[in-house]
PDB file of C-alpha atoms in Angstrom:
ATOM      1  CA  MET A   1    -102.109  56.921 299.830  1.00 43.00           C
ATOM      2  CA  SER A   2    -104.773  59.476 298.975  1.00 49.00           C
ATOM      3  CA  GLN A   3    -108.413  58.785 299.824  1.00 62.00           C
ATOM      4  CA  ASN A   4    -109.549  59.445 296.344  1.00 84.00           C
ATOM      5  CA  GLN A   5    -112.045  56.873 295.038  1.00 93.00           C
ATOM      6  CA  LEU A   6    -113.328  55.926 291.672  1.00 95.00           C
ATOM      7  CA  ILE A   7    -116.734  57.455 290.906  1.00 96.00           C
ATOM      8  CA  TRP A   8    -118.680  55.962 287.925  1.00 97.00           C
ATOM      9  CA  HIS A   9    -122.062  56.125 286.213  1.00 97.00           C
ATOM     10  CA  ILE A  10    -123.709  55.029 283.009  1.00 97.00           C
ATOM     11  CA  GLU A  11    -125.094  57.435 280.326  1.00 97.00           C
ATOM     12  CA  ASN A  12    -127.495  56.496 277.509  1.00 96.00           C
ATOM     13  CA  GLU A  13    -127.250  52.826 278.435  1.00 97.00           C
ATOM     14  CA  ARG A  14    -124.000  52.448 276.473  1.00 97.00           C
ATOM     15  CA  ILE A  15    -121.431  54.929 277.771  1.00 98.00           C
ATOM     16  CA  LEU A  16    -119.512  54.381 281.025  1.00 98.00           C
ATOM     17  CA  ILE A  17    -117.971  57.443 282.698  1.00 98.00           C
ATOM     18  CA  MET A  18    -115.299  56.845 285.315  1.00 98.00           C
ATOM     19  CA  GLU A  19    -113.641  59.599 287.294  1.00 97.00           C
ATOM     20  CA  ARG A  20    -110.942  59.753 289.904  1.00 98.00           C
ATOM     21  CA  LEU A  21    -108.761  62.445 291.564  1.00 97.00           C
ATOM     22  CA  PHE A  22    -104.949  61.994 291.730  1.00 97.00           C
ATOM     23  CA  ASP A  23    -102.681  63.953 293.989  1.00 95.00           C
ATOM     24  CA  ALA A  24    -100.229  64.844 291.284  1.00 96.00           C
ATOM     25  CA  PRO A  25     -99.935  67.440 288.567  1.00 96.00           C
ATOM     26  CA  ARG A  26    -101.627  66.796 285.296  1.00 97.00           C
ATOM     27  CA  GLU A  27     -98.366  66.496 283.229  1.00 97.00           C
ATOM     28  CA  LYS A  28     -97.175  63.741 285.660  1.00 96.00           C
ATOM     29  CA  VAL A  29    -100.432  61.729 285.466  1.00 97.00           C
ATOM     30  CA  PHE A  30    -100.645  62.060 281.750  1.00 98.00           C
ATOM     31  CA  LYS A  31     -97.101  60.821 281.339  1.00 97.00           C
ATOM     32  CA  MET A  32     -97.803  57.617 283.124  1.00 97.00           C
ATOM     33  CA  PHE A  33    -100.025  56.593 280.144  1.00 98.00           C
ATOM     34  CA  THR A  34     -97.492  57.373 277.461  1.00 97.00           C
ATOM     35  CA  ASP A  35     -94.586  54.894 278.135  1.00 93.00           C
ATOM     36  CA  THR A  36     -94.655  51.145 278.729  1.00 94.00           C
ATOM     37  CA  GLU A  37     -92.061  51.334 281.343  1.00 95.00           C
ATOM     38  CA  TYR A  38     -94.489  53.351 283.454  1.00 96.00           C
ATOM     39  CA  LEU A  39     -97.571  51.260 282.498  1.00 97.00           C
ATOM     40  CA  LYS A  40     -95.702  48.074 283.524  1.00 96.00           C
ATOM     41  CA  LYS A  41     -95.590  49.465 287.038  1.00 96.00           C
ATOM     42  CA  PHE A  42     -99.367  49.937 287.475  1.00 97.00           C
ATOM     43  CA  TRP A  43    -101.485  48.572 284.652  1.00 97.00           C
ATOM     44  CA  GLY A  44    -103.968  45.923 285.565  1.00 95.00           C
ATOM     45  CA  PRO A  45    -105.739  44.937 288.845  1.00 95.00           C
ATOM     46  CA  HIS A  46    -103.915  43.694 291.965  1.00 94.00           C
ATOM     47  CA  GLY A  47    -102.186  40.390 291.355  1.00 95.00           C
ATOM     48  CA  PHE A  48    -101.440  41.133 287.692  1.00 96.00           C
ATOM     49  CA  GLU A  49     -98.205  42.197 286.007  1.00 96.00           C
ATOM     50  CA  LEU A  50     -97.649  43.519 282.395  1.00 97.00           C
ATOM     51  CA  PRO A  51     -94.828  41.359 281.005  1.00 96.00           C
ATOM     52  CA  HIS A  52     -95.924  41.955 277.351  1.00 96.00           C
ATOM     53  CA  SER A  53     -96.256  45.613 276.302  1.00 96.00           C
ATOM     54  CA  LYS A  54     -95.390  47.165 272.892  1.00 97.00           C
ATOM     55  CA  MET A  55     -96.328  50.821 272.357  1.00 97.00           C
ATOM     56  CA  ASP A  56     -96.136  53.315 269.638  1.00 98.00           C
ATOM     57  CA  PHE A  57     -97.663  56.325 271.431  1.00 98.00           C
ATOM     58  CA  ARG A  58     -98.808  58.640 268.674  1.00 98.00           C
ATOM     59  CA  GLU A  59    -102.048  59.320 266.738  1.00 98.00           C
ATOM     60  CA  ASP A  60    -102.640  56.163 264.572  1.00 98.00           C
ATOM     61  CA  GLY A  61    -100.160  54.286 266.688  1.00 98.00           C
ATOM     62  CA  GLU A  62    -100.869  51.186 268.683  1.00 98.00           C
ATOM     63  CA  TRP A  63    -100.391  49.690 272.170  1.00 98.00           C
ATOM     64  CA  HIS A  64    -100.516  45.913 272.369  1.00 98.00           C
ATOM     65  CA  TYR A  65    -100.203  44.372 275.759  1.00 98.00           C
ATOM     66  CA  GLY A  66    -100.641  41.149 277.755  1.00 97.00           C
ATOM     67  CA  MET A  67    -101.545  41.218 281.543  1.00 96.00           C
ATOM     68  CA  GLN A  68    -100.606  38.195 283.301  1.00 97.00           C
ATOM     69  CA  SER A  69    -102.145  36.898 286.567  1.00 95.00           C
ATOM     70  CA  VAL A  70     -99.304  36.179 289.060  1.00 96.00           C
ATOM     71  CA  ASP A  71    -101.384  35.721 292.220  1.00 94.00           C
ATOM     72  CA  THR A  72    -101.435  31.993 292.987  1.00 94.00           C
ATOM     73  CA  SER A  73    -104.636  32.462 295.083  1.00 94.00           C
ATOM     74  CA  GLN A  74    -106.636  33.443 291.921  1.00 89.00           C
ATOM     75  CA  GLU A  75    -108.253  31.004 289.647  1.00 91.00           C
ATOM     76  CA  THR A  76    -106.744  32.929 286.759  1.00 91.00           C
ATOM     77  CA  PHE A  77    -103.225  32.281 287.997  1.00 96.00           C
ATOM     78  CA  GLY A  78    -100.831  32.134 284.963  1.00 95.00           C
ATOM     79  CA  MET A  79    -103.360  33.285 282.453  1.00 94.00           C
ATOM     80  CA  VAL A  80    -102.481  36.143 280.019  1.00 97.00           C
ATOM     81  CA  PHE A  81    -105.234  38.566 279.028  1.00 96.00           C
ATOM     82  CA  TRP A  82    -104.411  40.447 275.818  1.00 97.00           C
ATOM     83  CA  GLY A  83    -105.547  43.847 274.748  1.00 97.00           C
ATOM     84  CA  LYS A  84    -104.955  46.393 272.085  1.00 98.00           C
ATOM     85  CA  ALA A  85    -105.427  50.174 271.796  1.00 98.00           C
ATOM     86  CA  ASN A  86    -105.325  52.131 268.520  1.00 98.00           C
ATOM     87  CA  TYR A  87    -104.723  55.768 269.284  1.00 98.00           C
ATOM     88  CA  THR A  88    -107.138  58.187 267.570  1.00 98.00           C
ATOM     89  CA  GLU A  89    -106.325  61.487 269.335  1.00 98.00           C
ATOM     90  CA  ILE A  90    -103.518  62.687 271.580  1.00 98.00           C
ATOM     91  CA  VAL A  91    -103.431  66.153 272.971  1.00 98.00           C
ATOM     92  CA  GLU A  92    -100.606  66.418 275.473  1.00 98.00           C
ATOM     93  CA  PRO A  93    -101.315  66.681 278.462  1.00 98.00           C
ATOM     94  CA  GLU A  94    -105.071  66.912 278.069  1.00 98.00           C
ATOM     95  CA  ARG A  95    -106.483  63.914 276.306  1.00 98.00           C
ATOM     96  CA  ILE A  96    -105.817  60.482 275.083  1.00 98.00           C
ATOM     97  CA  ALA A  97    -108.443  58.824 272.858  1.00 98.00           C
ATOM     98  CA  TYR A  98    -108.279  55.366 271.443  1.00 98.00           C
ATOM     99  CA  MET A  99    -110.261  52.388 270.184  1.00 98.00           C
ATOM    100  CA  ASP A 100    -109.986  49.589 272.722  1.00 98.00           C
ATOM    101  CA  TYR A 101    -110.051  45.919 271.822  1.00 97.00           C
ATOM    102  CA  PHE A 102    -109.635  42.510 273.401  1.00 96.00           C
ATOM    103  CA  SER A 103    -107.081  40.704 271.319  1.00 98.00           C
ATOM    104  CA  ASP A 104    -104.842  37.597 271.090  1.00 97.00           C
ATOM    105  CA  GLN A 105    -101.041  37.577 271.579  1.00 97.00           C
ATOM    106  CA  THR A 106    -100.517  38.411 267.812  1.00 97.00           C
ATOM    107  CA  GLY A 107    -102.779  41.440 268.138  1.00 97.00           C
ATOM    108  CA  ARG A 108    -105.728  39.997 266.284  1.00 97.00           C
ATOM    109  CA  VAL A 109    -108.925  41.580 267.641  1.00 97.00           C
ATOM    110  CA  ASP A 110    -111.260  39.130 269.330  1.00 96.00           C
ATOM    111  CA  PRO A 111    -114.627  39.493 267.335  1.00 95.00           C
ATOM    112  CA  ASP A 112    -116.628  37.867 270.299  1.00 92.00           C
ATOM    113  CA  MET A 113    -115.707  40.740 272.656  1.00 93.00           C
ATOM    114  CA  PRO A 114    -117.058  44.341 272.589  1.00 93.00           C
ATOM    115  CA  ALA A 115    -114.771  46.995 271.100  1.00 96.00           C
ATOM    116  CA  SER A 116    -115.069  50.403 272.705  1.00 97.00           C
ATOM    117  CA  LYS A 117    -114.057  54.054 272.064  1.00 98.00           C
ATOM    118  CA  VAL A 118    -112.213  55.369 275.076  1.00 98.00           C
ATOM    119  CA  THR A 119    -111.472  59.129 275.730  1.00 98.00           C
ATOM    120  CA  MET A 120    -109.380  59.940 278.723  1.00 98.00           C
ATOM    121  CA  ASP A 121    -109.369  63.609 279.748  1.00 98.00           C
ATOM    122  CA  PHE A 122    -106.858  64.911 282.239  1.00 98.00           C
ATOM    123  CA  MET A 123    -108.221  67.974 284.185  1.00 98.00           C
ATOM    124  CA  ASP A 124    -105.656  70.300 285.711  1.00 97.00           C
ATOM    125  CA  LEU A 125    -106.400  71.117 289.319  1.00 96.00           C
ATOM    126  CA  GLY A 126    -102.960  72.490 290.202  1.00 92.00           C
ATOM    127  CA  ASN A 127    -101.289  69.844 292.308  1.00 93.00           C
ATOM    128  CA  GLN A 128    -104.122  67.484 291.668  1.00 96.00           C
ATOM    129  CA  THR A 129    -105.520  65.846 288.378  1.00 97.00           C
ATOM    130  CA  LYS A 130    -109.008  64.667 287.744  1.00 97.00           C
ATOM    131  CA  LEU A 131    -108.937  61.809 285.222  1.00 98.00           C
ATOM    132  CA  ILE A 132    -112.228  61.341 283.424  1.00 98.00           C
ATOM    133  CA  SER A 133    -112.425  58.273 281.252  1.00 98.00           C
ATOM    134  CA  LYS A 134    -115.432  57.927 278.891  1.00 98.00           C
ATOM    135  CA  THR A 135    -115.910  54.388 277.357  1.00 98.00           C
ATOM    136  CA  GLU A 136    -118.452  54.239 274.555  1.00 98.00           C
ATOM    137  CA  LEU A 137    -119.868  51.011 273.301  1.00 97.00           C
ATOM    138  CA  GLU A 138    -122.146  50.026 270.445  1.00 96.00           C
ATOM    139  CA  ASP A 139    -125.211  49.257 272.575  1.00 96.00           C
ATOM    140  CA  ALA A 140    -126.364  48.445 276.132  1.00 97.00           C
ATOM    141  CA  ASP A 141    -125.632  44.718 275.556  1.00 96.00           C
ATOM    142  CA  ALA A 142    -121.992  45.462 274.703  1.00 95.00           C
ATOM    143  CA  LEU A 143    -121.692  47.575 277.871  1.00 96.00           C
ATOM    144  CA  LYS A 144    -123.183  44.858 279.910  1.00 95.00           C
ATOM    145  CA  SER A 145    -120.713  42.345 278.425  1.00 93.00           C
ATOM    146  CA  LEU A 146    -117.836  44.610 279.206  1.00 93.00           C
ATOM    147  CA  LEU A 147    -119.034  45.253 282.807  1.00 95.00           C
ATOM    148  CA  ASP A 148    -119.420  41.427 283.241  1.00 94.00           C
ATOM    149  CA  THR A 149    -115.635  41.080 282.693  1.00 91.00           C
ATOM    150  CA  GLY A 150    -115.044  42.875 286.060  1.00 92.00           C
ATOM    151  CA  MET A 151    -114.028  46.139 284.494  1.00 93.00           C
ATOM    152  CA  ILE A 152    -115.039  48.412 287.358  1.00 96.00           C
ATOM    153  CA  GLY A 153    -113.006  46.374 289.826  1.00 95.00           C
ATOM    154  CA  GLY A 154    -110.096  46.178 287.457  1.00 94.00           C
ATOM    155  CA  ILE A 155    -110.036  49.962 286.730  1.00 96.00           C
ATOM    156  CA  THR A 156    -110.448  50.702 290.466  1.00 96.00           C
ATOM    157  CA  GLU A 157    -107.412  48.545 291.291  1.00 96.00           C
ATOM    158  CA  THR A 158    -105.375  49.821 288.374  1.00 97.00           C
ATOM    159  CA  TRP A 159    -105.941  53.426 289.293  1.00 97.00           C
ATOM    160  CA  GLU A 160    -105.130  52.530 293.041  1.00 96.00           C
ATOM    161  CA  ARG A 161    -101.821  51.142 291.775  1.00 97.00           C
ATOM    162  CA  LEU A 162    -101.248  54.310 289.705  1.00 97.00           C
ATOM    163  CA  ASP A 163    -101.949  56.350 292.829  1.00 96.00           C
ATOM    164  CA  LYS A 164     -99.358  54.474 294.788  1.00 96.00           C
ATOM    165  CA  LEU A 165     -96.745  54.881 291.986  1.00 96.00           C
ATOM    166  CA  LEU A 166     -97.448  58.649 291.858  1.00 96.00           C
ATOM    167  CA  GLU A 167     -96.918  58.797 295.578  1.00 93.00           C
ATOM    168  CA  LYS A 168     -93.692  56.911 295.374  1.00 92.00           C
ATOM    169  CA  GLN A 169     -92.377  59.252 292.787  1.00 86.00           C
ATOM    170  CA  SER A 170     -93.267  62.349 294.796  1.00 78.00           C
ATOM    171  CA  THR A 171     -91.191  61.231 297.832  1.00 70.00           C
TER     172      THR A 171
END
């Protein structure tokens, strides 16, 4: 496994920037985010699986998913957490932008949780890729609410799982 770590900071009190280096070419890293069969292998923190995932990967398309806690030692064991992404821009293999929502199993957006605009840029560094994810929220309170869900830990673990998947595929 690579020694690459998640680096994050906040801009303007409402924008979360997260970066991580992956030891794989940009096209390969980008591809992992375009197909549910790949996403099912890494999406979510440790102890979660992605049994529910339906994707229409195109601009104006949608990805609706449910992450299920499968770790019996977690108090969330058995719970399913639903989300939805509405794609606004796709520039292969450079950028994926979408509106990100908490939802229910039918895809109805949860009005009590913050929506965010996410832009993921895939920077080509030869045999490595720098992934820069920018999450924009309405205001500082919405960002705090999102951070309170454990998002930093969840993304850290998700991207660690992606790193392991990329490593497996290169051997």
